Amino acid sequence: MEIQINNKNVEIIQGDITEQETKAVVNAANNHLWMGSGVAGAIKKKGGQQIEANAIKQGPINIGEAVITEAGDLKAEYVIHAASMGQDLKTNTDYIGRATLAALKLAEKYSLTSISLPAIGAGTGGVEVHQCASVMLNQTIEFLQSSESVNHVRFVLFDDNTEQAFNDELRHMFERH
């Protein structure tokens, strides 16, 4: 599914975030920036160990903050590490919203035109996928109202259920307006 907001695209696809050719991909990070399993593990495995090493040099950070590194062997140029959880690997919708916004603001700061995000917090973090989708989509749509460089936000979702949840939430948002 794809929609336009102020001539900017929000796209929802099922796929592999490590294969995206957007300027940046987002890693759903912990606040110490070590890359374990899930999205982080996939990014490290395909992009290279230096992504984690460069992220860790910038940490620890607060939950709801983000840092940027080069993307190693990935097709994207950068990885934005958005901290949505602490060392307990648990998160909530407030942390997810803050991490999403931090990632988008960092993309804007670096004048990046496109960014791919996973479902932050819906895997390891344990947040229900519709709640995750609602928070992330709301933050993205609000951000795109005033962004100057970011004009394409792609949500890259691992499975059918998560893709369906994001599509459902996006439809509901526009039915309400």
PDB file of C-alpha atoms in Angstrom:
ATOM      1  CA  MET A   1       0.000   0.000   0.000  1.00  0.00           C
ATOM      2  CA  GLU A   2       1.224   3.505  -0.765  1.00  0.00           C
ATOM      3  CA  ILE A   3      -0.198   6.943  -0.008  1.00  0.00           C
ATOM      4  CA  GLN A   4       0.915  10.500  -0.645  1.00  0.00           C
ATOM      5  CA  ILE A   5       1.120  13.270   1.953  1.00  0.00           C
ATOM      6  CA  ASN A   6       2.204  16.721   0.741  1.00  0.00           C
ATOM      7  CA  ASN A   7       3.790  15.092  -2.340  1.00  0.00           C
ATOM      8  CA  LYS A   8       5.712  12.676  -0.113  1.00  0.00           C
ATOM      9  CA  ASN A   9       5.230   8.907  -0.168  1.00  0.00           C
ATOM     10  CA  VAL A  10       4.478   6.519   2.667  1.00  0.00           C
ATOM     11  CA  GLU A  11       4.852   2.950   1.467  1.00  0.00           C
ATOM     12  CA  ILE A  12       4.146  -0.358   3.188  1.00  0.00           C
ATOM     13  CA  ILE A  13       5.751  -3.510   1.823  1.00  0.00           C
ATOM     14  CA  GLN A  14       6.634  -6.994   2.970  1.00  0.00           C
ATOM     15  CA  GLY A  15      10.304  -7.725   2.527  1.00  0.00           C
ATOM     16  CA  ASP A  16      13.853  -7.772   3.803  1.00  0.00           C
ATOM     17  CA  ILE A  17      15.021  -4.448   5.238  1.00  0.00           C
ATOM     18  CA  THR A  18      18.642  -5.360   4.479  1.00  0.00           C
ATOM     19  CA  GLU A  19      17.835  -5.352   0.731  1.00  0.00           C
ATOM     20  CA  GLN A  20      16.360  -1.826   0.607  1.00  0.00           C
ATOM     21  CA  GLU A  21      17.969   0.782  -1.627  1.00  0.00           C
ATOM     22  CA  THR A  22      16.661   3.766   0.325  1.00  0.00           C
ATOM     23  CA  LYS A  23      19.289   6.234   1.582  1.00  0.00           C
ATOM     24  CA  ALA A  24      18.957   4.801   5.108  1.00  0.00           C
ATOM     25  CA  VAL A  25      17.530   1.768   6.844  1.00  0.00           C
ATOM     26  CA  VAL A  26      16.515   1.851  10.484  1.00  0.00           C
ATOM     27  CA  ASN A  27      17.741  -0.588  13.086  1.00  0.00           C
ATOM     28  CA  ALA A  28      15.372  -1.152  16.017  1.00  0.00           C
ATOM     29  CA  ALA A  29      18.103  -0.713  18.606  1.00  0.00           C
ATOM     30  CA  ASN A  30      18.657  -0.998  22.323  1.00  0.00           C
ATOM     31  CA  ASN A  31      20.151   2.002  24.100  1.00  0.00           C
ATOM     32  CA  HIS A  32      23.658   0.452  24.247  1.00  0.00           C
ATOM     33  CA  LEU A  33      23.517  -0.077  20.457  1.00  0.00           C
ATOM     34  CA  TRP A  34      24.779  -3.651  20.464  1.00  0.00           C
ATOM     35  CA  MET A  35      23.197  -5.639  17.662  1.00  0.00           C
ATOM     36  CA  GLY A  36      21.815  -9.009  18.703  1.00  0.00           C
ATOM     37  CA  SER A  37      18.966 -10.765  16.920  1.00  0.00           C
ATOM     38  CA  GLY A  38      15.994  -9.756  14.781  1.00  0.00           C
ATOM     39  CA  VAL A  39      16.412  -6.718  12.513  1.00  0.00           C
ATOM     40  CA  ALA A  40      19.698  -5.752  14.201  1.00  0.00           C
ATOM     41  CA  GLY A  41      21.167  -9.211  13.703  1.00  0.00           C
ATOM     42  CA  ALA A  42      20.129  -9.280  10.044  1.00  0.00           C
ATOM     43  CA  ILE A  43      21.637  -5.833   9.406  1.00  0.00           C
ATOM     44  CA  LYS A  44      24.907  -6.808  11.098  1.00  0.00           C
ATOM     45  CA  LYS A  45      25.106 -10.154   9.303  1.00  0.00           C
ATOM     46  CA  LYS A  46      24.564  -8.681   5.826  1.00  0.00           C
ATOM     47  CA  GLY A  47      26.149  -5.251   6.305  1.00  0.00           C
ATOM     48  CA  GLY A  48      29.157  -6.212   8.382  1.00  0.00           C
ATOM     49  CA  GLN A  49      30.438  -6.071  11.950  1.00  0.00           C
ATOM     50  CA  GLN A  50      31.718  -2.497  11.476  1.00  0.00           C
ATOM     51  CA  ILE A  51      28.120  -1.206  11.603  1.00  0.00           C
ATOM     52  CA  GLU A  52      27.785  -2.407  15.192  1.00  0.00           C
ATOM     53  CA  ALA A  53      31.301  -1.245  16.124  1.00  0.00           C
ATOM     54  CA  ASN A  54      30.599   2.263  14.789  1.00  0.00           C
ATOM     55  CA  ALA A  55      27.230   2.412  16.553  1.00  0.00           C
ATOM     56  CA  ILE A  56      28.621   1.287  19.919  1.00  0.00           C
ATOM     57  CA  LYS A  57      31.267   4.050  19.753  1.00  0.00           C
ATOM     58  CA  GLN A  58      28.380   6.559  19.868  1.00  0.00           C
ATOM     59  CA  GLY A  59      26.565   4.960  22.808  1.00  0.00           C
ATOM     60  CA  PRO A  60      25.065   4.427  25.146  1.00  0.00           C
ATOM     61  CA  ILE A  61      22.192   6.778  24.284  1.00  0.00           C
ATOM     62  CA  ASN A  62      18.828   7.405  25.895  1.00  0.00           C
ATOM     63  CA  ILE A  63      15.776   5.432  24.848  1.00  0.00           C
ATOM     64  CA  GLY A  64      14.039   7.519  22.203  1.00  0.00           C
ATOM     65  CA  GLU A  65      17.278   8.805  20.661  1.00  0.00           C
ATOM     66  CA  ALA A  66      19.050   7.716  17.475  1.00  0.00           C
ATOM     67  CA  VAL A  67      22.535   7.658  15.935  1.00  0.00           C
ATOM     68  CA  ILE A  68      23.675   7.179  12.348  1.00  0.00           C
ATOM     69  CA  THR A  69      26.427   4.991  10.894  1.00  0.00           C
ATOM     70  CA  GLU A  70      27.540   4.036   7.424  1.00  0.00           C
ATOM     71  CA  ALA A  71      25.792   0.925   6.105  1.00  0.00           C
ATOM     72  CA  GLY A  72      28.765  -1.277   5.263  1.00  0.00           C
ATOM     73  CA  ASP A  73      27.836  -3.840   2.618  1.00  0.00           C
ATOM     74  CA  LEU A  74      24.117  -2.979   2.563  1.00  0.00           C
ATOM     75  CA  LYS A  75      22.496  -1.339  -0.475  1.00  0.00           C
ATOM     76  CA  ALA A  76      21.511   1.646   1.683  1.00  0.00           C
ATOM     77  CA  GLU A  77      24.133   4.291   2.475  1.00  0.00           C
ATOM     78  CA  TYR A  78      23.354   4.619   6.184  1.00  0.00           C
ATOM     79  CA  VAL A  79      21.909   2.761   9.144  1.00  0.00           C
ATOM     80  CA  ILE A  80      19.986   4.818  11.669  1.00  0.00           C
ATOM     81  CA  HIS A  81      19.991   3.088  15.045  1.00  0.00           C
ATOM     82  CA  ALA A  82      16.807   4.139  16.858  1.00  0.00           C
ATOM     83  CA  ALA A  83      16.805   3.115  20.527  1.00  0.00           C
ATOM     84  CA  SER A  84      13.354   1.870  21.461  1.00  0.00           C
ATOM     85  CA  MET A  85      14.390  -0.302  24.417  1.00  0.00           C
ATOM     86  CA  GLY A  86      16.898  -0.652  27.208  1.00  0.00           C
ATOM     87  CA  GLN A  87      18.894  -3.663  28.271  1.00  0.00           C
ATOM     88  CA  ASP A  88      15.748  -5.495  29.351  1.00  0.00           C
ATOM     89  CA  LEU A  89      14.735  -5.562  25.642  1.00  0.00           C
ATOM     90  CA  LYS A  90      11.200  -4.404  26.485  1.00  0.00           C
ATOM     91  CA  THR A  91       9.528  -1.364  25.019  1.00  0.00           C
ATOM     92  CA  ASN A  92       6.203   0.477  24.927  1.00  0.00           C
ATOM     93  CA  THR A  93       4.332   2.747  22.540  1.00  0.00           C
ATOM     94  CA  ASP A  94       5.879   5.921  24.003  1.00  0.00           C
ATOM     95  CA  TYR A  95       9.415   4.607  23.394  1.00  0.00           C
ATOM     96  CA  ILE A  96       8.467   3.423  19.887  1.00  0.00           C
ATOM     97  CA  GLY A  97       7.029   6.825  19.022  1.00  0.00           C
ATOM     98  CA  ARG A  98      10.078   8.668  20.299  1.00  0.00           C
ATOM     99  CA  ALA A  99      12.488   6.299  18.491  1.00  0.00           C
ATOM    100  CA  THR A 100      10.540   6.625  15.226  1.00  0.00           C
ATOM    101  CA  LEU A 101      10.576  10.408  15.407  1.00  0.00           C
ATOM    102  CA  ALA A 102      14.292  10.446  16.309  1.00  0.00           C
ATOM    103  CA  ALA A 103      15.095   8.303  13.248  1.00  0.00           C
ATOM    104  CA  LEU A 104      13.083  10.575  10.942  1.00  0.00           C
ATOM    105  CA  LYS A 105      14.654  13.731  12.401  1.00  0.00           C
ATOM    106  CA  LEU A 106      18.142  12.267  11.955  1.00  0.00           C
ATOM    107  CA  ALA A 107      17.363  11.459   8.303  1.00  0.00           C
ATOM    108  CA  GLU A 108      16.216  15.072   7.878  1.00  0.00           C
ATOM    109  CA  LYS A 109      19.353  16.415   9.602  1.00  0.00           C
ATOM    110  CA  TYR A 110      21.525  14.487   7.115  1.00  0.00           C
ATOM    111  CA  SER A 111      19.332  15.614   4.156  1.00  0.00           C
ATOM    112  CA  LEU A 112      18.393  12.043   3.277  1.00  0.00           C
ATOM    113  CA  THR A 113      15.487  11.695   0.856  1.00  0.00           C
ATOM    114  CA  SER A 114      14.371   8.157   1.687  1.00  0.00           C
ATOM    115  CA  ILE A 115      14.286   5.873   4.692  1.00  0.00           C
ATOM    116  CA  SER A 116      13.126   2.306   5.395  1.00  0.00           C
ATOM    117  CA  LEU A 117      11.810   1.351   8.822  1.00  0.00           C
ATOM    118  CA  PRO A 118      10.965  -2.009  10.376  1.00  0.00           C
ATOM    119  CA  ALA A 119       8.112  -2.524  12.852  1.00  0.00           C
ATOM    120  CA  ILE A 120      10.071  -1.106  15.795  1.00  0.00           C
ATOM    121  CA  GLY A 121       9.217  -2.934  19.019  1.00  0.00           C
ATOM    122  CA  ALA A 122       6.802  -5.470  17.528  1.00  0.00           C
ATOM    123  CA  GLY A 123       9.339  -8.314  17.607  1.00  0.00           C
ATOM    124  CA  THR A 124      11.774  -8.551  20.492  1.00  0.00           C
ATOM    125  CA  GLY A 125      10.125  -5.587  22.251  1.00  0.00           C
ATOM    126  CA  GLY A 126       6.818  -7.433  22.552  1.00  0.00           C
ATOM    127  CA  VAL A 127       4.426  -4.594  21.607  1.00  0.00           C
ATOM    128  CA  GLU A 128       1.238  -5.678  19.831  1.00  0.00           C
ATOM    129  CA  VAL A 129       1.681  -5.098  16.096  1.00  0.00           C
ATOM    130  CA  HIS A 130      -1.405  -2.877  15.553  1.00  0.00           C
ATOM    131  CA  GLN A 131      -0.290  -0.603  18.407  1.00  0.00           C
ATOM    132  CA  CYS A 132       3.197  -0.452  16.905  1.00  0.00           C
ATOM    133  CA  ALA A 133       1.778   0.370  13.462  1.00  0.00           C
ATOM    134  CA  SER A 134      -0.523   3.073  14.796  1.00  0.00           C
ATOM    135  CA  VAL A 135       2.240   4.871  16.704  1.00  0.00           C
ATOM    136  CA  MET A 136       4.825   4.631  13.916  1.00  0.00           C
ATOM    137  CA  LEU A 137       2.414   5.722  11.181  1.00  0.00           C
ATOM    138  CA  ASN A 138       1.080   8.642  13.230  1.00  0.00           C
ATOM    139  CA  GLN A 139       4.613   9.895  13.937  1.00  0.00           C
ATOM    140  CA  THR A 140       5.579   9.515  10.270  1.00  0.00           C
ATOM    141  CA  ILE A 141       2.529  11.284   8.871  1.00  0.00           C
ATOM    142  CA  GLU A 142       2.922  14.162  11.325  1.00  0.00           C
ATOM    143  CA  PHE A 143       6.640  14.430  10.540  1.00  0.00           C
ATOM    144  CA  LEU A 144       6.064  14.500   6.772  1.00  0.00           C
ATOM    145  CA  GLN A 145       3.829  17.562   7.124  1.00  0.00           C
ATOM    146  CA  SER A 146       6.937  19.705   7.609  1.00  0.00           C
ATOM    147  CA  SER A 147       9.938  17.673   6.408  1.00  0.00           C
ATOM    148  CA  GLU A 148      12.076  19.296   3.754  1.00  0.00           C
ATOM    149  CA  SER A 149      14.382  16.499   2.587  1.00  0.00           C
ATOM    150  CA  VAL A 150      12.687  13.222   3.557  1.00  0.00           C
ATOM    151  CA  ASN A 151      10.107  12.501   0.870  1.00  0.00           C
ATOM    152  CA  HIS A 152       9.805   8.709   0.907  1.00  0.00           C
ATOM    153  CA  VAL A 153       9.209   6.605   4.015  1.00  0.00           C
ATOM    154  CA  ARG A 154       8.995   2.858   3.448  1.00  0.00           C
ATOM    155  CA  PHE A 155       7.848   0.446   6.130  1.00  0.00           C
ATOM    156  CA  VAL A 156       9.525  -2.894   5.386  1.00  0.00           C
ATOM    157  CA  LEU A 157       7.737  -5.641   7.250  1.00  0.00           C
ATOM    158  CA  PHE A 158       8.906  -9.179   7.715  1.00  0.00           C
ATOM    159  CA  ASP A 159       5.673 -11.195   7.517  1.00  0.00           C
ATOM    160  CA  ASP A 160       2.072 -11.135   6.234  1.00  0.00           C
ATOM    161  CA  ASN A 161       0.563 -10.410   9.652  1.00  0.00           C
ATOM    162  CA  THR A 162       2.719  -7.347  10.271  1.00  0.00           C
ATOM    163  CA  GLU A 163       2.216  -5.984   6.759  1.00  0.00           C
ATOM    164  CA  GLN A 164      -1.553  -6.452   7.129  1.00  0.00           C
ATOM    165  CA  ALA A 165      -1.560  -4.654  10.495  1.00  0.00           C
ATOM    166  CA  PHE A 166       0.273  -1.639   9.039  1.00  0.00           C
ATOM    167  CA  ASN A 167      -2.061  -1.545   6.016  1.00  0.00           C
ATOM    168  CA  ASP A 168      -5.112  -1.774   8.313  1.00  0.00           C
ATOM    169  CA  GLU A 169      -3.880   1.041  10.560  1.00  0.00           C
ATOM    170  CA  LEU A 170      -3.072   3.290   7.595  1.00  0.00           C
ATOM    171  CA  ARG A 171      -6.535   2.689   6.108  1.00  0.00           C
ATOM    172  CA  HIS A 172      -8.185   3.443   9.468  1.00  0.00           C
ATOM    173  CA  MET A 173      -6.254   6.715   9.790  1.00  0.00           C
ATOM    174  CA  PHE A 174      -7.503   7.979   6.467  1.00  0.00           C
ATOM    175  CA  GLU A 175     -11.057   6.798   7.030  1.00  0.00           C
ATOM    176  CA  ARG A 176     -11.137   8.978  10.164  1.00  0.00           C
ATOM    177  CA  HIS A 177     -10.083  12.137   8.304  1.00  0.00           C
TER     178      HIS A 177
END
